[in-house]
Coordinates of C-alpha atoms in Angstrom, one line a residue:
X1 CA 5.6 -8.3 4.8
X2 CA 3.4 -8.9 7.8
X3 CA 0.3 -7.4 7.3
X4 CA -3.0 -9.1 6.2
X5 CA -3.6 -8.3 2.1
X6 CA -4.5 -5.0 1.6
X7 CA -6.9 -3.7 -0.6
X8 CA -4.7 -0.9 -2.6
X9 CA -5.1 1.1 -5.5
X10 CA -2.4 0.7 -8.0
X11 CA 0.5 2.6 -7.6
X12 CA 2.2 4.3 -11.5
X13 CA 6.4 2.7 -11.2
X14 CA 9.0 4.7 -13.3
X15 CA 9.9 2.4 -16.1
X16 CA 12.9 -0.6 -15.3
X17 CA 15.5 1.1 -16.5
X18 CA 15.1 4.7 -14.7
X19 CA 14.4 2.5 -11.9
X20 CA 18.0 0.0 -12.3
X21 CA 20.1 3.8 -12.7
X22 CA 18.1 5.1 -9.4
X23 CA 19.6 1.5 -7.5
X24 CA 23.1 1.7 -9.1
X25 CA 23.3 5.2 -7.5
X26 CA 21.7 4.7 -4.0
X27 CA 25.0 5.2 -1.8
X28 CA 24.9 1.7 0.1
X29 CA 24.6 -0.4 -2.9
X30 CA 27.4 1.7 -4.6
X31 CA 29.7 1.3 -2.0
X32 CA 28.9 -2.9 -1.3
X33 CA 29.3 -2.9 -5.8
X34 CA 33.2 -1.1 -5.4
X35 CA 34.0 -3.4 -2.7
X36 CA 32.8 -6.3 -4.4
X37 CA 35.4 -5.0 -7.1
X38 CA 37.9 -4.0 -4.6
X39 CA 38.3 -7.6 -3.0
X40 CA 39.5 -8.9 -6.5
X41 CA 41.5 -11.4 -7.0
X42 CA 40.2 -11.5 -2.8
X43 CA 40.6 -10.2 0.8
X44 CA 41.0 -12.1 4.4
X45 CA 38.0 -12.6 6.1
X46 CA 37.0 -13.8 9.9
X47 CA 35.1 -16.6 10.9
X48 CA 32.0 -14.2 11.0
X49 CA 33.0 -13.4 7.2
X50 CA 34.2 -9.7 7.9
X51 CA 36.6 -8.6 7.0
X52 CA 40.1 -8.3 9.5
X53 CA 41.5 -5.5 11.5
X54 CA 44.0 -5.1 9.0
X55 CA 41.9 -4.8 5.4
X56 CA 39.1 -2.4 7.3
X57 CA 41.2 0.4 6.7
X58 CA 41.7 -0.7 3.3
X59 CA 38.4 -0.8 2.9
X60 CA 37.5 2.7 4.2
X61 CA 40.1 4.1 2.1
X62 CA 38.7 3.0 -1.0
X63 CA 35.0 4.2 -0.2
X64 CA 37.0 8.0 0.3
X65 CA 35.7 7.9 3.9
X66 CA 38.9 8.7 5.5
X67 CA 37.3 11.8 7.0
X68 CA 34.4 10.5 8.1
X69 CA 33.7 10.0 12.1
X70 CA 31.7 6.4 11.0
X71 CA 33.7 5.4 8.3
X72 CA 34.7 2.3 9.5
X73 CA 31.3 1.2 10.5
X74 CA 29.9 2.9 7.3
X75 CA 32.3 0.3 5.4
X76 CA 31.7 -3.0 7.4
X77 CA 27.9 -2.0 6.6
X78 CA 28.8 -1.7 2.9
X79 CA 30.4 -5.1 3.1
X80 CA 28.0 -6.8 4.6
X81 CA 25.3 -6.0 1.9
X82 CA 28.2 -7.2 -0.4
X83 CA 27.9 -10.6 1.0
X84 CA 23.9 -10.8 1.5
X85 CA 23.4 -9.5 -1.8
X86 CA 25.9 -11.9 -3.3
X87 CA 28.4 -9.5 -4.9
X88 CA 30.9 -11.0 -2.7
X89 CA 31.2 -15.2 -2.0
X90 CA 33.2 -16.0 0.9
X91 CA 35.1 -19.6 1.5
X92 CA 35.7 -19.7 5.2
X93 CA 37.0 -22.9 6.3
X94 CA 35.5 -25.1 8.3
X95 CA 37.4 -25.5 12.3
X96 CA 37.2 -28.0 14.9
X97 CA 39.2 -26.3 17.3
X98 CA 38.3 -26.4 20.8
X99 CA 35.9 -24.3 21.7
X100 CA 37.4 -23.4 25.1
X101 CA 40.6 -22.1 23.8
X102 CA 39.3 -20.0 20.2
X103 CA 35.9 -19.4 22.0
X104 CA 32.1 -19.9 21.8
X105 CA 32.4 -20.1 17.2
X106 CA 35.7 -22.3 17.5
X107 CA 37.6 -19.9 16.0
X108 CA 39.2 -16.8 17.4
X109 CA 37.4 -13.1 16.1
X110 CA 39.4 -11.4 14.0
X111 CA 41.6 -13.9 13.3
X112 CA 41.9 -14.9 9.3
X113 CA 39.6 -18.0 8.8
X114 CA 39.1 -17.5 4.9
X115 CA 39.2 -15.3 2.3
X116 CA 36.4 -13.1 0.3
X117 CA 36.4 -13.3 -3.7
X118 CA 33.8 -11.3 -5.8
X119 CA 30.4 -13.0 -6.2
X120 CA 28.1 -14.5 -8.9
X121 CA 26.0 -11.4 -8.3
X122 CA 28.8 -9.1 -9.3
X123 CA 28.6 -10.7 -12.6
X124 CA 25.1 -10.2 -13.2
X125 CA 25.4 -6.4 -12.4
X126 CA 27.7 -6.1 -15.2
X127 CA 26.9 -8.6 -18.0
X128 CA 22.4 -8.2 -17.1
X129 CA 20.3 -5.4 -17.5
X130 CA 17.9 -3.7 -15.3
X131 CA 16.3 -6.5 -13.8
X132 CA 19.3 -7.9 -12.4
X133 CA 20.0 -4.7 -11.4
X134 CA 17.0 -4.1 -9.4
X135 CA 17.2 -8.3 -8.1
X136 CA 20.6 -7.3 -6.3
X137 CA 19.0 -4.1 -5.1
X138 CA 16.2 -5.9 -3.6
X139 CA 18.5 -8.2 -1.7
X140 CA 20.6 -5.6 -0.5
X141 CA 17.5 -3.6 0.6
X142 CA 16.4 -6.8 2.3
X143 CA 19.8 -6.4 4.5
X144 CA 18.9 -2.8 5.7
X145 CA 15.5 -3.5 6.3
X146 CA 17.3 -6.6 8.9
X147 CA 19.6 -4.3 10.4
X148 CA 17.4 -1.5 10.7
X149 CA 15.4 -3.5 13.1
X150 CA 18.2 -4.5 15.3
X151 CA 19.4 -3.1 18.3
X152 CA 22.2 -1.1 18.9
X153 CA 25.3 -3.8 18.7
X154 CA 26.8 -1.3 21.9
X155 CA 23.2 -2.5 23.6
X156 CA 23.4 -6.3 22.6
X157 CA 27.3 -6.3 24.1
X158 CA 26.1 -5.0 27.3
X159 CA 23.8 -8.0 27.4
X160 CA 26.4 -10.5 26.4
X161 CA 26.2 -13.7 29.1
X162 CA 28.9 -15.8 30.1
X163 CA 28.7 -17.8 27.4
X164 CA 28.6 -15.2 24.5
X165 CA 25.2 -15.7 23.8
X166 CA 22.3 -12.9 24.2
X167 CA 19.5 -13.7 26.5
X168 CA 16.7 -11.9 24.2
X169 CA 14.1 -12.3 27.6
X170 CA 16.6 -9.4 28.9
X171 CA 16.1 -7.4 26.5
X172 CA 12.8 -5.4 25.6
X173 CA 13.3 -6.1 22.4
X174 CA 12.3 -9.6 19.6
X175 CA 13.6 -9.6 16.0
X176 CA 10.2 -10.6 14.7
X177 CA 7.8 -8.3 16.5
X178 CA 10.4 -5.2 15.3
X179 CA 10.8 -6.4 11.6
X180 CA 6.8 -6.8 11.7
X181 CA 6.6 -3.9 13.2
X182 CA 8.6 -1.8 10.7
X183 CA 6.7 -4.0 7.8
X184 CA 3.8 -2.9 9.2
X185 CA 4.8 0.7 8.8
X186 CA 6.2 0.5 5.0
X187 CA 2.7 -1.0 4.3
X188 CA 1.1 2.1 5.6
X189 CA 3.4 4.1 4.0
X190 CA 3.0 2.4 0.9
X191 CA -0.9 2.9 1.3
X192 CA -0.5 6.8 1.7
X193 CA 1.8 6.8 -1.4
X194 CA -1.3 5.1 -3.5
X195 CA -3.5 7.2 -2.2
X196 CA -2.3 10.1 -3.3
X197 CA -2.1 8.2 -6.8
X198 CA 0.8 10.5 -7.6
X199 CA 2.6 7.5 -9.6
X200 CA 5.2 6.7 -6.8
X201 CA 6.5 10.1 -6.2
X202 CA 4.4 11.8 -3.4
X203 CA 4.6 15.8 -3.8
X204 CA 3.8 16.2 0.1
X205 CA 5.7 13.9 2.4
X206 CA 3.9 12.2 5.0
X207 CA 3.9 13.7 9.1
X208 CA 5.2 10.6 11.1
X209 CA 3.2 11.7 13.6
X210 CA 0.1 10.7 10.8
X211 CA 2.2 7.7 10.2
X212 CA 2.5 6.6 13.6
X213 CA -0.9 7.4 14.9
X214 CA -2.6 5.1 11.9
X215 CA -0.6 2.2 12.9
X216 CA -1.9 2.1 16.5
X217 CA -5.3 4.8 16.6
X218 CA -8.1 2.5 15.6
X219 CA -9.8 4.1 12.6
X220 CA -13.2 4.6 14.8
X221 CA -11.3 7.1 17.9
X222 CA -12.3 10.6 16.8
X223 CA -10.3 11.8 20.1
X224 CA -7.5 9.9 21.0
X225 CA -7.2 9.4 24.8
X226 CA -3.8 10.7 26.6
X227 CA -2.3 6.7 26.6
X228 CA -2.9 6.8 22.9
X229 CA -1.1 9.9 22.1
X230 CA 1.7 8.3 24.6
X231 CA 1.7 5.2 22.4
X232 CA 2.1 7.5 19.2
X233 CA 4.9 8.8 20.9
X234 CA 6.4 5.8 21.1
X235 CA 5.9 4.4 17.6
X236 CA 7.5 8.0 16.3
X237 CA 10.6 7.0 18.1
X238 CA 10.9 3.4 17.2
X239 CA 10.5 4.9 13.5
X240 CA 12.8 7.8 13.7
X241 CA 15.6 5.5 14.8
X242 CA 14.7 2.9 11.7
X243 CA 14.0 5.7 9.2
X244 CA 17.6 7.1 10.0
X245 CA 19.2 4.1 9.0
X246 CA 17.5 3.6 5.6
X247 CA 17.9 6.6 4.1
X248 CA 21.5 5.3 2.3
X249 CA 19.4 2.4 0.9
X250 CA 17.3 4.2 -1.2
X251 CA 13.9 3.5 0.3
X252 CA 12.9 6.5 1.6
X253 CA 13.3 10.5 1.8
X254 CA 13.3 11.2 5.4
X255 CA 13.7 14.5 7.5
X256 CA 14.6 12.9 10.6
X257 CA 12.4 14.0 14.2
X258 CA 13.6 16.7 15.9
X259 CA 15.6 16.2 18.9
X260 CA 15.1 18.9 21.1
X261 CA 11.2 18.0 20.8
X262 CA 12.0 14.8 23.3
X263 CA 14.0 17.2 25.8
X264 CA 11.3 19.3 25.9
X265 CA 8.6 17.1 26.6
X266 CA 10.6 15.6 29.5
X267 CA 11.3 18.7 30.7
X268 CA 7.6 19.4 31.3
X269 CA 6.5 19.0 34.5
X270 CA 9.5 19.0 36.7
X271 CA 11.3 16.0 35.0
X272 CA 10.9 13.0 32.3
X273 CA 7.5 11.4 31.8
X274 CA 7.5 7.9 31.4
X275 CA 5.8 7.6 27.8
X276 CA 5.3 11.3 27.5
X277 CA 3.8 12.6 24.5
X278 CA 6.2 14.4 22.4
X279 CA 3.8 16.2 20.3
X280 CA 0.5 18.4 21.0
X281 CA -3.0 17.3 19.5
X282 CA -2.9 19.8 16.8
X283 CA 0.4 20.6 15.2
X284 CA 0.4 23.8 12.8
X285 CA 2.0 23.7 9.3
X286 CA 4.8 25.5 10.4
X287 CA 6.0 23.0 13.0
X288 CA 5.2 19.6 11.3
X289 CA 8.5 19.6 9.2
X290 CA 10.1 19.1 13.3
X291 CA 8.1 16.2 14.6
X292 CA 9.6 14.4 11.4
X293 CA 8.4 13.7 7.9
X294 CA 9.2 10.9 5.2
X295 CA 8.1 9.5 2.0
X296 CA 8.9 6.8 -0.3
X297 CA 11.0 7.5 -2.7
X298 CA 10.1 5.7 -6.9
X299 CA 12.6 3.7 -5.9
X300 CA 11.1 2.5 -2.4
X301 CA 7.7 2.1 -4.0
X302 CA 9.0 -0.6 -5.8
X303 CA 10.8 -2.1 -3.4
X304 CA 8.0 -2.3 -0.7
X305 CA 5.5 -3.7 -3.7
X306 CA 7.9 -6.2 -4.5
X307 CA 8.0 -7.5 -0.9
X308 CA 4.1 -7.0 -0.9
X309 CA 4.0 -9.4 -3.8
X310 CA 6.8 -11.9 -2.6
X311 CA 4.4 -12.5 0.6
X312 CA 1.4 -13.0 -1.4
X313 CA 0.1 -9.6 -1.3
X314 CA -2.0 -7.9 -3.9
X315 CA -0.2 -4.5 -4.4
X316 CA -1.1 -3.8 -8.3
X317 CA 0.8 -1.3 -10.6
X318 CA -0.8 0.9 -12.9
X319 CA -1.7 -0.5 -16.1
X320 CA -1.8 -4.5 -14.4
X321 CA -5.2 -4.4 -16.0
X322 CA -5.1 -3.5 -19.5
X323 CA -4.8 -6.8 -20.8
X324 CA -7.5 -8.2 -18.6
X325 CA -10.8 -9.6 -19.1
X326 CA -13.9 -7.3 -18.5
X327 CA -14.8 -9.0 -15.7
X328 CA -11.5 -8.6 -13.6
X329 CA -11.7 -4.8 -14.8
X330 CA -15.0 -3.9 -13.3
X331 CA -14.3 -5.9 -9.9
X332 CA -11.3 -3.9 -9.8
X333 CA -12.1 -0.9 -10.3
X334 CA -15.3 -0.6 -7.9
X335 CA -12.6 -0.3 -4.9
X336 CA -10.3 2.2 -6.7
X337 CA -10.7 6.3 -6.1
X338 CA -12.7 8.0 -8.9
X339 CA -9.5 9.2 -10.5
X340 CA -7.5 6.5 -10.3
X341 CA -9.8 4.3 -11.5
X342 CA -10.8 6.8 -14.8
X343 CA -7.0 6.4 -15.6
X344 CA -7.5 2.2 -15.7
X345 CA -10.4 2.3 -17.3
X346 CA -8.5 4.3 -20.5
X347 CA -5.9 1.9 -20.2
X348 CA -8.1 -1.0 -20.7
X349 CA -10.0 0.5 -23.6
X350 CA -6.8 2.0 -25.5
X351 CA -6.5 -1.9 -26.5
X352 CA -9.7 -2.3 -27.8
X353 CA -11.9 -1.3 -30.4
X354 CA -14.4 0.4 -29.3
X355 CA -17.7 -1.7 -29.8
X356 CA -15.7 -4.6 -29.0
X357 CA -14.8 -3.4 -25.8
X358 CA -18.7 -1.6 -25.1
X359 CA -19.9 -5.5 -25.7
X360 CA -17.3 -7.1 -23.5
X361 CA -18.2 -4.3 -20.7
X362 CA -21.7 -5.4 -21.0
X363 CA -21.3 -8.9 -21.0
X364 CA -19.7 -8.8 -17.7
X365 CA -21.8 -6.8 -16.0
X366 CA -24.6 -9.0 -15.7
X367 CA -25.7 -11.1 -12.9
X368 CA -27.2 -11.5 -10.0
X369 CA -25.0 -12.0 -7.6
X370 CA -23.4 -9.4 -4.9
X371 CA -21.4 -7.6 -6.7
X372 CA -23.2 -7.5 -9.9
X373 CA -24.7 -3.9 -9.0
X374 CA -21.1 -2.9 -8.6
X375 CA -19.8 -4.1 -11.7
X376 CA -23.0 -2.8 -13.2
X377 CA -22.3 1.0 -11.8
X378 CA -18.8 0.6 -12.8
X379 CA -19.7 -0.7 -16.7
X380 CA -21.7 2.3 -16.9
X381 CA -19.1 4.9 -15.8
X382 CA -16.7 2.9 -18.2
X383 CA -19.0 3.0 -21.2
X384 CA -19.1 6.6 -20.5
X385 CA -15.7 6.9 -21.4
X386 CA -16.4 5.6 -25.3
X387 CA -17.6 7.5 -28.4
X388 CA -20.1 7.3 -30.8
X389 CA -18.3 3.8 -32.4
X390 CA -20.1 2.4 -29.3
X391 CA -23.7 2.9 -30.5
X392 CA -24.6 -0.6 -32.2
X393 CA -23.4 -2.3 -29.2
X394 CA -25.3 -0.4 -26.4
X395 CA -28.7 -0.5 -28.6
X396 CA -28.2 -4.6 -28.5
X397 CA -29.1 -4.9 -25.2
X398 CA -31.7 -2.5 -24.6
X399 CA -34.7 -5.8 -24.3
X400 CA -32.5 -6.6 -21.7
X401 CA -33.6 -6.3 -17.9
X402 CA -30.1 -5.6 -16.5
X403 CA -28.8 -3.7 -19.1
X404 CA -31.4 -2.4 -21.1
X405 CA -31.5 0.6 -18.0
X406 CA -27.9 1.7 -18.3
X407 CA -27.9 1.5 -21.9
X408 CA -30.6 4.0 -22.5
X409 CA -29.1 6.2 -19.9
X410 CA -26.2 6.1 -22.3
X411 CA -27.8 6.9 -25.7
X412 CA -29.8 9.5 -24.5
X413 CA -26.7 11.5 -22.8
X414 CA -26.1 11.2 -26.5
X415 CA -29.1 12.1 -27.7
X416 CA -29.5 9.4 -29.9
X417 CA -32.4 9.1 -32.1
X418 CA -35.4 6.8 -31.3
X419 CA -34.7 5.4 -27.9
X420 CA -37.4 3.1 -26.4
X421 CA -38.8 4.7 -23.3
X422 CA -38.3 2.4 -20.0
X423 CA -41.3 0.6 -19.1
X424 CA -41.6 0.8 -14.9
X425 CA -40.7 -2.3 -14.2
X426 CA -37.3 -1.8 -16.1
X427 CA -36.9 2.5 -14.1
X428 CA -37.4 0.9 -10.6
X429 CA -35.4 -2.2 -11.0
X430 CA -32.5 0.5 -12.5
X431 CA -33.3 2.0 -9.5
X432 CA -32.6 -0.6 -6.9
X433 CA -29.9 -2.0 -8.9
X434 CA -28.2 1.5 -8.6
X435 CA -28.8 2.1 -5.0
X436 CA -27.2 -1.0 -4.3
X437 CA -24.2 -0.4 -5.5
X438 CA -24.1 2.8 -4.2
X439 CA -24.5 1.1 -0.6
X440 CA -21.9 -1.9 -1.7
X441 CA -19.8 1.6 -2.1
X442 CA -20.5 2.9 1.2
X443 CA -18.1 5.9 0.3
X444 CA -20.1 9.2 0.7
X445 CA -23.1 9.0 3.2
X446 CA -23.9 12.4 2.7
X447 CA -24.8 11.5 -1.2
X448 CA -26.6 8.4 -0.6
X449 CA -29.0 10.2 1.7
X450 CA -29.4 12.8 -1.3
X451 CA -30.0 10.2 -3.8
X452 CA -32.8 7.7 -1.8
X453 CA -34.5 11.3 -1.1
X454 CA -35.0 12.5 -4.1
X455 CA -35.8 9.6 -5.9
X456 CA -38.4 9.3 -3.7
X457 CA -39.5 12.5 -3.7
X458 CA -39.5 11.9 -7.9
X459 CA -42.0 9.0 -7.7
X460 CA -46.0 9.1 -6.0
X461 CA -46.2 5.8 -4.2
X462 CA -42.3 4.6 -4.7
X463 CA -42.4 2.2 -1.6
X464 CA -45.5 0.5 -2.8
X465 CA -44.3 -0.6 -6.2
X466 CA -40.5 -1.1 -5.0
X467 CA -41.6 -3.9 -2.7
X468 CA -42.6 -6.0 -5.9
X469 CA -39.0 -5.3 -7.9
X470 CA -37.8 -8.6 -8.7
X471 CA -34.1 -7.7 -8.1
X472 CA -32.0 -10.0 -5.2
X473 CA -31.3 -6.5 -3.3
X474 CA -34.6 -5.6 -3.3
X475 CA -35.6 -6.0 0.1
X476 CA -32.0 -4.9 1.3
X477 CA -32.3 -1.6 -0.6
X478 CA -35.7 -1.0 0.6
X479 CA -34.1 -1.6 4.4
X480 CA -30.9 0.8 4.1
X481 CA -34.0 3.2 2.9
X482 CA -35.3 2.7 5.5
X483 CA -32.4 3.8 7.8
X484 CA -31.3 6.5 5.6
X485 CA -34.5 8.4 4.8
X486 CA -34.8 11.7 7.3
X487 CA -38.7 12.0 6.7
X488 CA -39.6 9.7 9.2
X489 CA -42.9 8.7 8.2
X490 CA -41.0 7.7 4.7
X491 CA -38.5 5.9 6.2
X492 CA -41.0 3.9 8.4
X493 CA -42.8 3.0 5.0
X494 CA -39.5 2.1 3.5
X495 CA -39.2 -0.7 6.6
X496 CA -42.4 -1.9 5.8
X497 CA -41.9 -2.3 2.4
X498 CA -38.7 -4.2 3.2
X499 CA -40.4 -6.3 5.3
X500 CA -43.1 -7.2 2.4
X501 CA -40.0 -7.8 0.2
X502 CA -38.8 -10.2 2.3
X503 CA -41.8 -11.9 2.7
X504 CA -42.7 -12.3 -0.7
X505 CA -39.0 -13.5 -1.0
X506 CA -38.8 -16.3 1.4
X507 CA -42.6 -17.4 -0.3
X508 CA -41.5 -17.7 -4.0
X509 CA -40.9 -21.3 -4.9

């Protein structure tokens, strides 16, 4: 893939078997698989390794598309994800015939230059389980993603020179930026699917208008200019044309954009717009299904995970933590949604005992550096999720400064019997230590602001003891306070306190 590593929430994939019957019935695969069987013993094949003029009809006969308009092209298409995906081996031999008479390969098109037996990856199909399976669909996926993103072979012939070769600098169009370009838009797709955290199978299939806009609407435009829109436009029709053509693979669900929607636009105005936008600023729910919508399919979340991983991605499935250490769970889970994160966080405790698993928590939520508040905030939500088993563990660390806080929050939600009262020092460093995860969170402004104010409001004098909290996000805390506070006079105290904070910081030995 070709986009920076994302930070995604896990995505829930059917198990490897419903997966391995979901490839063995995509149509493409199924048809490269019966002419993998179909070349037995083998079959003539050009220098190019397709097959000649005279087994093509063989070859459509045998996928029953007699009827259809493209059923020659729907079969070399077959056969050529037979060959990339190794279901069918090819032994062309090797010419040195002049050039000049059998043209630019040395060997004339069309012309039988070897022969086509069924491949290694034929055998796997049968004799593996659904692993291989899913391996071979991989690879043939890996072939319709290529194709997708190149042109029209009409357009390439038109721009044949008079050597044979294509100048690429004539045509508005590079392999790398397209197949980047259509990456890109998986990824985001892939993103939207995770989001929804509805295990791989999205109930409400993404606009491609929404598509298209995230991949080129910076995230900060609230009201995209008229060249923006135009450059949605464009990205909608790039994707239409390479949604189209994956459908047979498997990858996707797609209801393709409406035709007539182009025609009108250029329409408007006396005549075609260069760049025109296709689609208004606000579309109602009636009309989206027209301007095009798609999904991934359970299928196609696998598939664009597993290319996520192969370039070094971090695209995690649901359940990747269970067998991890405490430490890697809380990290984790600090960047997940609330819900998807509750569902991890059963995981990982269904495999522990519960006291086992409170002290493990605990353990690695302490520290001091960044992301201790974090892992802190998200130890305490997890610890929430255990029962009374938990007790012994939670009362072992209430002498501690970091912990001591969040345990007695824990046994009093309980209402345990004879829990210490904090002492202040041990309230307003609970304090900090929670508002700094909270801004580390930065998800919900509107509830920070709510929070900083009324623990304020809750405490005569807060700012004046805060200062002197000997937490590392002390003065930091006291500073996003300050900025977040809407009683001015508070917030300017806040600032000052900072500032004393700070001072007192940079003075300790």
């Amino acid at each position: 893939m070709a986009a920076d590593r994302l930070e995604l929430p896990p995505v829930r994939l059917l198990p490897e078997e419903e997966l391995a019957r979901l490839a063995l019935a995509v149509p493409l695969l199924d048809r490269a698989v019966r002419l993998a069987r179909w070349c037995a013993p083998h079959v003539t094949v050009d220098a190019m390794g397709e097959l000649t003029a005279q087994d093509v009809p063989r070859a459509v006969r045998e996928l029953g598309l007699e009827e259809q308009p493209d059923g020659a092209a729907d079969a070399a298409q077959a056969w050529g994800v037979a060959v990339d995906a190794g279901l069918v081996d090819l032994d062309i031999e090797d010419s040195d015939e002049d050039e000049d008479e059998a043209g630019a390969g040395g060997v004339a098109l069309d012309e039988p230059a070897g022969r086509a037996v069924p491949g290694e990856a034929l055998g796997r199909l049968d004799a593996g389980g659904p692993r291989e399976v899913l391996e071979v669909w991989l690879a043939a996926l890996d072939t319709a993603l290529a194709e997708a993103a190149t042109p029209d072979l009409d357009g390439l012939l038109e721009e044949l020179g008079p050597d044979g070769e294509v100048d690429l600098g004539t045509l508005d169009w590079d392999p790398e930026e397209e197949a980047e370009f259509l990456d890109g838009a998986l990824a985001n797709l892939y993103l939207f699917t995770a989001m929804e955290d509805s295990g791989g199978d999205t109930k409400d299939a993404v606009p491609l208008p929404v598509l298209s806009a995230s991949l080129v609407v910076p995230e900060d435009v609230e009201e995209p200019s008229d060249a923006l829109l135009e450059d949605v436009t464009e990205v909608m029709v790039r994707l239409d044309e390479h949604f189209r053509l994956l459908t047979t693979i498997g990858l996707l669900e797609y209801q393709p954009l409406d035709e007539a929607l182009i025609e009108e636009a250029e329409s408007e105005d006396d005549g075609p717009a260069e760049g025109a936008a296709v689609f208004p600023e606000e579309i109602g729910p009636e009309e989206v299904s027209r301007y095009g919508l798609v999904r991934l399919t359970p299928l196609g979340v696998y598939g664009v995970r597993a290319r996520m991983a192969d370039a070094g991605m971090h695209a995690p499935a649901a359940g990747d933590l269970a067998g991890e250490p405490a430490a890697v769970l809380l990290e984790a889970l600090f960047q997940y949604p609330d819900q998807i994160a509750r569902r991890e966080a059963d995981a990982w405790l269904g495999n522990r005992k519960p006291y086992d698993a409170a002290r493990e928590l605990l353990e690695a939520a302490r520290g001091e550096d960044r992301n201790a508040p974090g892992r802190r905030l998200v130890a305490q939500q997890t610890l929430s999720l255990l029962g009374d088993e938990a007790e012994p563990a939670l009362r072992e660390v209430l002498a501690d400064r970091q912990l001591g806080g969040l345990a007695r929050v824990w046994l009093t939600e309980r209402e345990a019997a004879d829990v210490p009262a904090p002492d202040e020092d041990m309230i307003f460093w609970l304090t900090v230590d929670t508002i700094a995860a909270q801004l580390d969170a930065d998800d919900d402004p509107e509830l920070l602001r709510e929070l900083v104010t009324d623990l304020v409001a809750r405490h005569d004098g807060f700012f004046t003891a805060a200062w002197r909290v000997d937490h590392p996000a002390t003065a930091d805390v006291l500073e996003a306070m300050g900025r977040i506070h809407p009683d001015k006079r508070l917030a300017k105290e806040a600032r000052k306190a900072a500032f004393k904070a700070r001072s007192a910081g940079t003075a300790a030995p």
